[in-house]
Amino acid sequence: MMPELPEVETVKRILEPQLTGRRIRSVTLHRPEVVAHPGTEAFQKGTSGRMIAGLGRRGKFIQIFLDCEDTVILHLRMTGCLLAVSDDYPEAKHTHVRFLLEGGGELRFIDPRRFGRLWLKGKDEEDTFSGIGALGPEPFDPAFNAAYLQAVLGGRQRKIKECLLDQRIVAGIGNIYADEILFASGIRPDRPAAALTQEEWGRLAAAVPALLLQGIEADTMTPEEYLAGKGEKYRSVPFFQVYGREGESCPRCGCLIRRVMLAGRSSCYCPCCQASPSSNA
């Protein structure tokens, strides 16, 4: 599955204890093009010899904080993954970056589709390149609430599913969790944002953090389990109620789950539980 906020948070939580306090001895780039800023030589020079002070997450981005207060920013995109491994761990075919650590061990970035990217942001450098600066609030931020959503989206004719996918409105939601959030809220994905009622904004604002937290909890695993799955397998999939379940019975009411295309993406929903107030679904 494509990593969204819960999966990225899982990666961060698993790797942080393994990497914090470790010093990067050198960096090997098998695919230099995955480094988007500031260039391959500057990236290698800026990270080699630096100690990892900790890890963070912003939306779907992973942040690796260095002791010099520079930050490695990484986006996994569709198929990227990060693995902390021993030196003799077999190297995967699509390993593009290797951070060799002092005292042994490596952090490897693997990405079959090669859409993932890395950036090195200097301590006092303005981030105009990774996209983090354009992100909306985190779903767990107290400022993210029904009033915020209604103020930002209440006058828009854009479909509510498309709005949830807009990282400038709320950070971290992807196609999978947008379907699950809308199902939990009882709102069809193709409803115009302007058509939502105040009650629906309240349900939506509550469902966003609740569903994402549920995904984080479902994905909880040990470092050994994460490595056994090669950083690609997550545990939240069995908990999905509608995503990818077109033609199956709704777990809540028994109606058949339908699929509609919105902005080129599949959106699954229950026509009964998510019926539009003024339509026949």
PDB file of C-alpha atoms in Angstrom:
ATOM      1  CA  MET A   1       0.000   0.000   0.000  1.00  0.00           C
ATOM      2  CA  MET A   2       1.099   3.569  -0.625  1.00  0.00           C
ATOM      3  CA  PRO A   3       2.422   5.099   2.617  1.00  0.00           C
ATOM      4  CA  GLU A   4       0.135   7.723   4.133  1.00  0.00           C
ATOM      5  CA  LEU A   5       0.415   9.496   7.473  1.00  0.00           C
ATOM      6  CA  PRO A   6      -0.084   6.371   9.654  1.00  0.00           C
ATOM      7  CA  GLU A   7       2.508   4.387   7.703  1.00  0.00           C
ATOM      8  CA  VAL A   8       5.018   7.240   7.697  1.00  0.00           C
ATOM      9  CA  GLU A   9       4.520   7.675  11.445  1.00  0.00           C
ATOM     10  CA  THR A  10       5.111   3.936  11.862  1.00  0.00           C
ATOM     11  CA  VAL A  11       8.414   4.159   9.970  1.00  0.00           C
ATOM     12  CA  LYS A  12       9.477   7.149  12.050  1.00  0.00           C
ATOM     13  CA  ARG A  13       8.657   5.418  15.345  1.00  0.00           C
ATOM     14  CA  ILE A  14      10.482   2.232  14.390  1.00  0.00           C
ATOM     15  CA  LEU A  15      13.630   3.880  13.054  1.00  0.00           C
ATOM     16  CA  GLU A  16      14.091   6.700  15.563  1.00  0.00           C
ATOM     17  CA  PRO A  17      15.370   4.516  18.445  1.00  0.00           C
ATOM     18  CA  GLN A  18      17.669   2.664  16.038  1.00  0.00           C
ATOM     19  CA  LEU A  19      19.201   5.790  14.515  1.00  0.00           C
ATOM     20  CA  THR A  20      19.271   8.489  17.195  1.00  0.00           C
ATOM     21  CA  GLY A  21      22.824   9.049  18.374  1.00  0.00           C
ATOM     22  CA  ARG A  22      24.359   7.230  15.416  1.00  0.00           C
ATOM     23  CA  ARG A  23      26.910   9.039  13.269  1.00  0.00           C
ATOM     24  CA  ILE A  24      26.782   8.867   9.466  1.00  0.00           C
ATOM     25  CA  ARG A  25      30.179   7.739   8.250  1.00  0.00           C
ATOM     26  CA  SER A  26      29.481   8.208   4.546  1.00  0.00           C
ATOM     27  CA  VAL A  27      26.663   8.223   2.001  1.00  0.00           C
ATOM     28  CA  THR A  28      26.530   6.113  -1.155  1.00  0.00           C
ATOM     29  CA  LEU A  29      24.174   7.177  -3.950  1.00  0.00           C
ATOM     30  CA  HIS A  30      23.280   4.496  -6.490  1.00  0.00           C
ATOM     31  CA  ARG A  31      20.621   6.728  -8.029  1.00  0.00           C
ATOM     32  CA  PRO A  32      21.770  10.342  -7.643  1.00  0.00           C
ATOM     33  CA  GLU A  33      18.547  11.693  -9.144  1.00  0.00           C
ATOM     34  CA  VAL A  34      16.591  10.822  -5.989  1.00  0.00           C
ATOM     35  CA  VAL A  35      18.435  13.657  -4.238  1.00  0.00           C
ATOM     36  CA  ALA A  36      16.421  16.722  -5.230  1.00  0.00           C
ATOM     37  CA  HIS A  37      18.369  19.336  -3.226  1.00  0.00           C
ATOM     38  CA  PRO A  38      21.055  20.659  -2.980  1.00  0.00           C
ATOM     39  CA  GLY A  39      22.876  18.353  -5.430  1.00  0.00           C
ATOM     40  CA  THR A  40      24.558  15.010  -4.901  1.00  0.00           C
ATOM     41  CA  GLU A  41      28.018  16.179  -3.840  1.00  0.00           C
ATOM     42  CA  ALA A  42      26.647  18.777  -1.441  1.00  0.00           C
ATOM     43  CA  PHE A  43      24.211  16.214  -0.025  1.00  0.00           C
ATOM     44  CA  GLN A  44      26.973  13.675   0.617  1.00  0.00           C
ATOM     45  CA  LYS A  45      29.306  16.277   2.098  1.00  0.00           C
ATOM     46  CA  GLY A  46      26.573  17.806   4.253  1.00  0.00           C
ATOM     47  CA  THR A  47      25.493  14.487   5.784  1.00  0.00           C
ATOM     48  CA  SER A  48      28.790  12.587   6.091  1.00  0.00           C
ATOM     49  CA  GLY A  49      30.283  12.834   9.568  1.00  0.00           C
ATOM     50  CA  ARG A  50      27.067  14.180  11.095  1.00  0.00           C
ATOM     51  CA  MET A  51      25.291  12.587  14.047  1.00  0.00           C
ATOM     52  CA  ILE A  52      21.567  11.831  13.855  1.00  0.00           C
ATOM     53  CA  ALA A  53      19.900  13.831  16.632  1.00  0.00           C
ATOM     54  CA  GLY A  54      16.411  12.445  16.083  1.00  0.00           C
ATOM     55  CA  LEU A  55      13.596  11.856  13.607  1.00  0.00           C
ATOM     56  CA  GLY A  56      10.388  13.719  12.938  1.00  0.00           C
ATOM     57  CA  ARG A  57       7.348  13.596  10.697  1.00  0.00           C
ATOM     58  CA  ARG A  58       5.403  16.365   8.982  1.00  0.00           C
ATOM     59  CA  GLY A  59       2.461  15.184   6.912  1.00  0.00           C
ATOM     60  CA  LYS A  60       3.870  12.359   4.780  1.00  0.00           C
ATOM     61  CA  PHE A  61       7.452  13.636   5.078  1.00  0.00           C
ATOM     62  CA  ILE A  62      10.107  12.056   7.290  1.00  0.00           C
ATOM     63  CA  GLN A  63      12.664  14.386   8.844  1.00  0.00           C
ATOM     64  CA  ILE A  64      16.123  13.264   9.965  1.00  0.00           C
ATOM     65  CA  PHE A  65      17.543  15.915  12.266  1.00  0.00           C
ATOM     66  CA  LEU A  66      21.336  16.227  12.263  1.00  0.00           C
ATOM     67  CA  ASP A  67      23.509  17.497  15.107  1.00  0.00           C
ATOM     68  CA  CYS A  68      24.495  20.575  13.068  1.00  0.00           C
ATOM     69  CA  GLU A  69      20.763  21.472  12.920  1.00  0.00           C
ATOM     70  CA  ASP A  70      20.558  20.668   9.216  1.00  0.00           C
ATOM     71  CA  THR A  71      17.707  18.330   8.266  1.00  0.00           C
ATOM     72  CA  VAL A  72      17.422  15.480   5.783  1.00  0.00           C
ATOM     73  CA  ILE A  73      13.853  15.508   4.445  1.00  0.00           C
ATOM     74  CA  LEU A  74      12.467  12.428   2.726  1.00  0.00           C
ATOM     75  CA  HIS A  75       9.211  11.607   0.979  1.00  0.00           C
ATOM     76  CA  LEU A  76       8.501   7.917   0.300  1.00  0.00           C
ATOM     77  CA  ARG A  77       5.887   8.670  -2.381  1.00  0.00           C
ATOM     78  CA  MET A  78       4.320   5.497  -3.850  1.00  0.00           C
ATOM     79  CA  THR A  79       6.812   2.684  -3.202  1.00  0.00           C
ATOM     80  CA  GLY A  80       9.650   4.066  -1.105  1.00  0.00           C
ATOM     81  CA  CYS A  81      10.787   2.510   2.162  1.00  0.00           C
ATOM     82  CA  LEU A  82      13.546   2.973   4.730  1.00  0.00           C
ATOM     83  CA  LEU A  83      15.378   0.118   6.406  1.00  0.00           C
ATOM     84  CA  ALA A  84      17.958   0.145   9.209  1.00  0.00           C
ATOM     85  CA  VAL A  85      20.017  -2.979   8.589  1.00  0.00           C
ATOM     86  CA  SER A  86      23.305  -4.669   9.373  1.00  0.00           C
ATOM     87  CA  ASP A  87      26.196  -4.365   6.926  1.00  0.00           C
ATOM     88  CA  ASP A  88      25.707  -7.915   5.664  1.00  0.00           C
ATOM     89  CA  TYR A  89      21.941  -7.597   5.091  1.00  0.00           C
ATOM     90  CA  PRO A  90      21.234  -8.469   1.424  1.00  0.00           C
ATOM     91  CA  GLU A  91      20.916  -5.332  -0.667  1.00  0.00           C
ATOM     92  CA  ALA A  92      17.532  -4.992  -2.370  1.00  0.00           C
ATOM     93  CA  LYS A  93      17.463  -4.467  -6.128  1.00  0.00           C
ATOM     94  CA  HIS A  94      16.093  -0.930  -5.942  1.00  0.00           C
ATOM     95  CA  THR A  95      18.348   0.414  -3.189  1.00  0.00           C
ATOM     96  CA  HIS A  96      19.138   3.997  -4.201  1.00  0.00           C
ATOM     97  CA  VAL A  97      20.775   5.541  -1.124  1.00  0.00           C
ATOM     98  CA  ARG A  98      22.886   4.003   1.643  1.00  0.00           C
ATOM     99  CA  PHE A  99      23.789   5.893   4.810  1.00  0.00           C
ATOM    100  CA  LEU A 100      26.745   3.978   6.277  1.00  0.00           C
ATOM    101  CA  LEU A 101      26.885   4.366  10.057  1.00  0.00           C
ATOM    102  CA  GLU A 102      29.902   4.444  12.326  1.00  0.00           C
ATOM    103  CA  GLY A 103      30.234   1.267  14.348  1.00  0.00           C
ATOM    104  CA  GLY A 104      28.405  -0.761  11.688  1.00  0.00           C
ATOM    105  CA  GLY A 105      24.997  -0.842  10.151  1.00  0.00           C
ATOM    106  CA  GLU A 106      23.276   1.173   7.443  1.00  0.00           C
ATOM    107  CA  LEU A 107      20.141   3.128   6.705  1.00  0.00           C
ATOM    108  CA  ARG A 108      18.919   2.260   3.206  1.00  0.00           C
ATOM    109  CA  PHE A 109      16.385   4.006   0.997  1.00  0.00           C
ATOM    110  CA  ILE A 110      14.684   1.604  -1.419  1.00  0.00           C
ATOM    111  CA  ASP A 111      12.159   2.638  -4.058  1.00  0.00           C
ATOM    112  CA  PRO A 112      11.162   0.473  -7.068  1.00  0.00           C
ATOM    113  CA  ARG A 113       9.209   3.272  -8.776  1.00  0.00           C
ATOM    114  CA  ARG A 114      11.885   5.920  -8.065  1.00  0.00           C
ATOM    115  CA  PHE A 115       9.324   8.631  -7.219  1.00  0.00           C
ATOM    116  CA  GLY A 116      10.641   9.159  -3.681  1.00  0.00           C
ATOM    117  CA  ARG A 117      12.929  12.122  -3.040  1.00  0.00           C
ATOM    118  CA  LEU A 118      15.461  13.376  -0.493  1.00  0.00           C
ATOM    119  CA  TRP A 119      16.410  16.954   0.337  1.00  0.00           C
ATOM    120  CA  LEU A 120      19.036  18.420   2.666  1.00  0.00           C
ATOM    121  CA  LYS A 121      17.861  21.630   4.305  1.00  0.00           C
ATOM    122  CA  GLY A 122      20.461  23.847   5.932  1.00  0.00           C
ATOM    123  CA  LYS A 123      19.946  25.179   9.453  1.00  0.00           C
ATOM    124  CA  ASP A 124      19.097  28.709   8.333  1.00  0.00           C
ATOM    125  CA  GLU A 125      17.904  27.839   4.832  1.00  0.00           C
ATOM    126  CA  GLU A 126      14.355  28.630   3.781  1.00  0.00           C
ATOM    127  CA  ASP A 127      12.664  25.481   2.523  1.00  0.00           C
ATOM    128  CA  THR A 128      11.327  26.435  -0.890  1.00  0.00           C
ATOM    129  CA  PHE A 129      12.002  23.027  -2.411  1.00  0.00           C
ATOM    130  CA  SER A 130      10.526  20.060  -0.493  1.00  0.00           C
ATOM    131  CA  GLY A 131       6.920  21.239  -0.153  1.00  0.00           C
ATOM    132  CA  ILE A 132       6.779  21.083   3.639  1.00  0.00           C
ATOM    133  CA  GLY A 133       6.299  24.818   3.856  1.00  0.00           C
ATOM    134  CA  ALA A 134       3.024  24.607   1.930  1.00  0.00           C
ATOM    135  CA  LEU A 135       1.437  21.971   4.176  1.00  0.00           C
ATOM    136  CA  GLY A 136      -1.742  22.645   6.080  1.00  0.00           C
ATOM    137  CA  PRO A 137      -2.167  21.824   9.773  1.00  0.00           C
ATOM    138  CA  GLU A 138      -1.480  18.400  11.170  1.00  0.00           C
ATOM    139  CA  PRO A 139      -4.699  16.402  11.792  1.00  0.00           C
ATOM    140  CA  PHE A 140      -3.804  16.246  15.505  1.00  0.00           C
ATOM    141  CA  ASP A 141      -3.241  19.982  15.831  1.00  0.00           C
ATOM    142  CA  PRO A 142      -5.848  21.668  18.088  1.00  0.00           C
ATOM    143  CA  ALA A 143      -6.281  24.259  15.321  1.00  0.00           C
ATOM    144  CA  PHE A 144      -7.669  21.519  13.087  1.00  0.00           C
ATOM    145  CA  ASN A 145     -11.373  21.452  13.897  1.00  0.00           C
ATOM    146  CA  ALA A 146     -14.828  21.848  12.362  1.00  0.00           C
ATOM    147  CA  ALA A 147     -14.618  25.648  12.414  1.00  0.00           C
ATOM    148  CA  TYR A 148     -11.332  25.552  10.497  1.00  0.00           C
ATOM    149  CA  LEU A 149     -12.664  23.153   7.861  1.00  0.00           C
ATOM    150  CA  GLN A 150     -15.870  25.073   7.365  1.00  0.00           C
ATOM    151  CA  ALA A 151     -14.020  28.386   7.100  1.00  0.00           C
ATOM    152  CA  VAL A 152     -11.537  27.049   4.534  1.00  0.00           C
ATOM    153  CA  LEU A 153     -13.840  24.788   2.511  1.00  0.00           C
ATOM    154  CA  GLY A 154     -17.407  25.844   3.235  1.00  0.00           C
ATOM    155  CA  GLY A 155     -17.740  27.984   0.129  1.00  0.00           C
ATOM    156  CA  ARG A 156     -16.066  25.635  -2.340  1.00  0.00           C
ATOM    157  CA  GLN A 157     -17.802  23.530  -4.980  1.00  0.00           C
ATOM    158  CA  ARG A 158     -14.847  21.154  -5.095  1.00  0.00           C
ATOM    159  CA  LYS A 159     -15.641  17.539  -4.118  1.00  0.00           C
ATOM    160  CA  ILE A 160     -14.987  16.882  -0.456  1.00  0.00           C
ATOM    161  CA  LYS A 161     -12.757  13.868  -1.211  1.00  0.00           C
ATOM    162  CA  GLU A 162     -10.518  16.060  -3.369  1.00  0.00           C
ATOM    163  CA  CYS A 163     -10.367  18.635  -0.578  1.00  0.00           C
ATOM    164  CA  LEU A 164      -9.160  16.040   1.932  1.00  0.00           C
ATOM    165  CA  LEU A 165      -6.381  15.038  -0.448  1.00  0.00           C
ATOM    166  CA  ASP A 166      -5.162  18.630  -0.732  1.00  0.00           C
ATOM    167  CA  GLN A 167      -2.093  18.747   1.516  1.00  0.00           C
ATOM    168  CA  ARG A 168      -2.453  22.531   1.811  1.00  0.00           C
ATOM    169  CA  ILE A 169      -5.718  22.013   3.709  1.00  0.00           C
ATOM    170  CA  VAL A 170      -4.679  19.168   6.004  1.00  0.00           C
ATOM    171  CA  ALA A 171      -1.366  17.314   5.999  1.00  0.00           C
ATOM    172  CA  GLY A 172      -0.985  13.578   5.619  1.00  0.00           C
ATOM    173  CA  ILE A 173      -4.270  12.216   4.223  1.00  0.00           C
ATOM    174  CA  GLY A 174      -4.047  10.077   1.091  1.00  0.00           C
ATOM    175  CA  ASN A 175      -6.554   8.215  -1.051  1.00  0.00           C
ATOM    176  CA  ILE A 176      -6.981   5.291   1.332  1.00  0.00           C
ATOM    177  CA  TYR A 177      -7.667   7.188   4.533  1.00  0.00           C
ATOM    178  CA  ALA A 178      -9.810   9.767   2.752  1.00  0.00           C
ATOM    179  CA  ASP A 179     -12.237   6.957   1.826  1.00  0.00           C
ATOM    180  CA  GLU A 180     -12.212   5.601   5.374  1.00  0.00           C
ATOM    181  CA  ILE A 181     -12.674   9.040   6.940  1.00  0.00           C
ATOM    182  CA  LEU A 182     -15.641   9.869   4.711  1.00  0.00           C
ATOM    183  CA  PHE A 183     -17.254   6.504   5.435  1.00  0.00           C
ATOM    184  CA  ALA A 184     -16.882   7.071   9.175  1.00  0.00           C
ATOM    185  CA  SER A 185     -18.387  10.540   8.705  1.00  0.00           C
ATOM    186  CA  GLY A 186     -21.325   9.309   6.598  1.00  0.00           C
ATOM    187  CA  ILE A 187     -20.399  11.665   3.734  1.00  0.00           C
ATOM    188  CA  ARG A 188     -20.233  10.724   0.048  1.00  0.00           C
ATOM    189  CA  PRO A 189     -16.819  11.443  -1.505  1.00  0.00           C
ATOM    190  CA  ASP A 190     -18.348  13.329  -4.453  1.00  0.00           C
ATOM    191  CA  ARG A 191     -20.362  15.784  -2.334  1.00  0.00           C
ATOM    192  CA  PRO A 192     -19.381  19.420  -2.982  1.00  0.00           C
ATOM    193  CA  ALA A 193     -17.716  20.868   0.123  1.00  0.00           C
ATOM    194  CA  ALA A 194     -20.181  23.764   0.062  1.00  0.00           C
ATOM    195  CA  ALA A 195     -23.084  21.321   0.483  1.00  0.00           C
ATOM    196  CA  LEU A 196     -21.942  19.977   3.846  1.00  0.00           C
ATOM    197  CA  THR A 197     -23.940  20.926   6.916  1.00  0.00           C
ATOM    198  CA  GLN A 198     -22.490  22.175  10.180  1.00  0.00           C
ATOM    199  CA  GLU A 199     -23.183  18.772  11.726  1.00  0.00           C
ATOM    200  CA  GLU A 200     -21.294  17.051   8.908  1.00  0.00           C
ATOM    201  CA  TRP A 201     -18.299  19.366   9.347  1.00  0.00           C
ATOM    202  CA  GLY A 202     -18.275  18.332  12.992  1.00  0.00           C
ATOM    203  CA  ARG A 203     -18.357  14.618  12.154  1.00  0.00           C
ATOM    204  CA  LEU A 204     -15.639  15.052   9.547  1.00  0.00           C
ATOM    205  CA  ALA A 205     -13.328  17.019  11.842  1.00  0.00           C
ATOM    206  CA  ALA A 206     -13.686  14.310  14.501  1.00  0.00           C
ATOM    207  CA  ALA A 207     -13.193  11.426  12.080  1.00  0.00           C
ATOM    208  CA  VAL A 208      -9.931  12.698  10.562  1.00  0.00           C
ATOM    209  CA  PRO A 209      -7.705  12.346  13.663  1.00  0.00           C
ATOM    210  CA  ALA A 210      -9.655   9.344  14.945  1.00  0.00           C
ATOM    211  CA  LEU A 211      -9.158   7.268  11.783  1.00  0.00           C
ATOM    212  CA  LEU A 212      -5.511   8.260  11.417  1.00  0.00           C
ATOM    213  CA  LEU A 213      -4.810   7.344  15.044  1.00  0.00           C
ATOM    214  CA  GLN A 214      -6.564   4.031  14.465  1.00  0.00           C
ATOM    215  CA  GLY A 215      -4.275   3.425  11.489  1.00  0.00           C
ATOM    216  CA  ILE A 216      -1.184   4.250  13.540  1.00  0.00           C
ATOM    217  CA  GLU A 217      -2.262   1.878  16.298  1.00  0.00           C
ATOM    218  CA  ALA A 218      -3.095  -0.882  13.816  1.00  0.00           C
ATOM    219  CA  ASP A 219       0.334  -0.546  12.189  1.00  0.00           C
ATOM    220  CA  THR A 220       2.218  -0.891  15.477  1.00  0.00           C
ATOM    221  CA  MET A 221       4.942  -3.520  15.134  1.00  0.00           C
ATOM    222  CA  THR A 222       8.408  -4.366  16.373  1.00  0.00           C
ATOM    223  CA  PRO A 223      11.556  -3.447  14.420  1.00  0.00           C
ATOM    224  CA  GLU A 224      12.017  -7.143  13.717  1.00  0.00           C
ATOM    225  CA  GLU A 225       8.531  -7.438  12.231  1.00  0.00           C
ATOM    226  CA  TYR A 226       9.068  -4.302  10.171  1.00  0.00           C
ATOM    227  CA  LEU A 227      12.345  -5.634   8.790  1.00  0.00           C
ATOM    228  CA  ALA A 228      10.797  -9.049   8.071  1.00  0.00           C
ATOM    229  CA  GLY A 229       8.238  -7.238   5.903  1.00  0.00           C
ATOM    230  CA  LYS A 230      11.084  -5.321   4.243  1.00  0.00           C
ATOM    231  CA  GLY A 231       9.457  -2.044   5.217  1.00  0.00           C
ATOM    232  CA  GLU A 232       6.581  -2.650   2.807  1.00  0.00           C
ATOM    233  CA  LYS A 233       3.953  -4.465   4.864  1.00  0.00           C
ATOM    234  CA  TYR A 234       1.585  -2.705   7.235  1.00  0.00           C
ATOM    235  CA  ARG A 235      -1.141  -4.102   9.468  1.00  0.00           C
ATOM    236  CA  SER A 236      -3.909  -1.566   8.943  1.00  0.00           C
ATOM    237  CA  VAL A 237      -5.201  -3.132   5.708  1.00  0.00           C
ATOM    238  CA  PRO A 238      -7.639  -5.613   7.359  1.00  0.00           C
ATOM    239  CA  PHE A 239      -9.268  -2.726   9.252  1.00  0.00           C
ATOM    240  CA  PHE A 240     -10.337  -0.833   6.126  1.00  0.00           C
ATOM    241  CA  GLN A 241     -14.116  -0.692   5.852  1.00  0.00           C
ATOM    242  CA  VAL A 242     -14.619   0.534   2.267  1.00  0.00           C
ATOM    243  CA  TYR A 243     -11.290   1.223   0.572  1.00  0.00           C
ATOM    244  CA  GLY A 244     -10.668  -1.283  -2.225  1.00  0.00           C
ATOM    245  CA  ARG A 245     -13.890  -3.158  -1.403  1.00  0.00           C
ATOM    246  CA  GLU A 246     -16.040  -2.359  -4.427  1.00  0.00           C
ATOM    247  CA  GLY A 247     -18.846  -4.928  -4.787  1.00  0.00           C
ATOM    248  CA  GLU A 248     -18.489  -6.211  -1.230  1.00  0.00           C
ATOM    249  CA  SER A 249     -21.116  -5.791   1.476  1.00  0.00           C
ATOM    250  CA  CYS A 250     -20.889  -2.728   3.668  1.00  0.00           C
ATOM    251  CA  PRO A 251     -19.788  -3.882   7.148  1.00  0.00           C
ATOM    252  CA  ARG A 252     -22.319  -1.503   8.685  1.00  0.00           C
ATOM    253  CA  CYS A 253     -25.537  -1.957   6.667  1.00  0.00           C
ATOM    254  CA  GLY A 254     -24.947  -4.702   4.082  1.00  0.00           C
ATOM    255  CA  CYS A 255     -25.387  -2.545   0.956  1.00  0.00           C
ATOM    256  CA  LEU A 256     -22.904  -3.187  -1.832  1.00  0.00           C
ATOM    257  CA  ILE A 257     -19.953  -0.823  -1.803  1.00  0.00           C
ATOM    258  CA  ARG A 258     -19.615   1.279  -4.937  1.00  0.00           C
ATOM    259  CA  ARG A 259     -16.682   2.971  -6.629  1.00  0.00           C
ATOM    260  CA  VAL A 260     -16.549   6.336  -8.366  1.00  0.00           C
ATOM    261  CA  MET A 261     -13.629   8.090 -10.074  1.00  0.00           C
ATOM    262  CA  LEU A 262     -12.720  11.516  -8.718  1.00  0.00           C
ATOM    263  CA  ALA A 263      -9.812  13.489 -10.169  1.00  0.00           C
ATOM    264  CA  GLY A 264      -8.420  10.278 -11.646  1.00  0.00           C
ATOM    265  CA  ARG A 265      -8.570   8.304  -8.391  1.00  0.00           C
ATOM    266  CA  SER A 266     -10.850   5.512  -7.275  1.00  0.00           C
ATOM    267  CA  SER A 267     -13.144   6.349  -4.378  1.00  0.00           C
ATOM    268  CA  CYS A 268     -15.128   3.640  -2.631  1.00  0.00           C
ATOM    269  CA  TYR A 269     -18.212   4.381  -0.542  1.00  0.00           C
ATOM    270  CA  CYS A 270     -21.441   2.893   0.758  1.00  0.00           C
ATOM    271  CA  PRO A 271     -24.457   4.351  -1.123  1.00  0.00           C
ATOM    272  CA  CYS A 272     -26.662   3.770   1.927  1.00  0.00           C
ATOM    273  CA  CYS A 273     -24.488   4.887   4.829  1.00  0.00           C
ATOM    274  CA  GLN A 274     -23.117   7.794   2.791  1.00  0.00           C
ATOM    275  CA  ALA A 275     -26.262   8.795   0.930  1.00  0.00           C
ATOM    276  CA  SER A 276     -26.535  12.423  -0.127  1.00  0.00           C
ATOM    277  CA  PRO A 277     -29.457  14.164   1.641  1.00  0.00           C
ATOM    278  CA  SER A 278     -31.028  15.253  -1.655  1.00  0.00           C
ATOM    279  CA  SER A 279     -30.321  12.222  -3.826  1.00  0.00           C
ATOM    280  CA  ASN A 280     -30.941   8.533  -4.163  1.00  0.00           C
ATOM    281  CA  ALA A 281     -27.219   7.779  -3.867  1.00  0.00           C
TER     282      ALA A 281
END
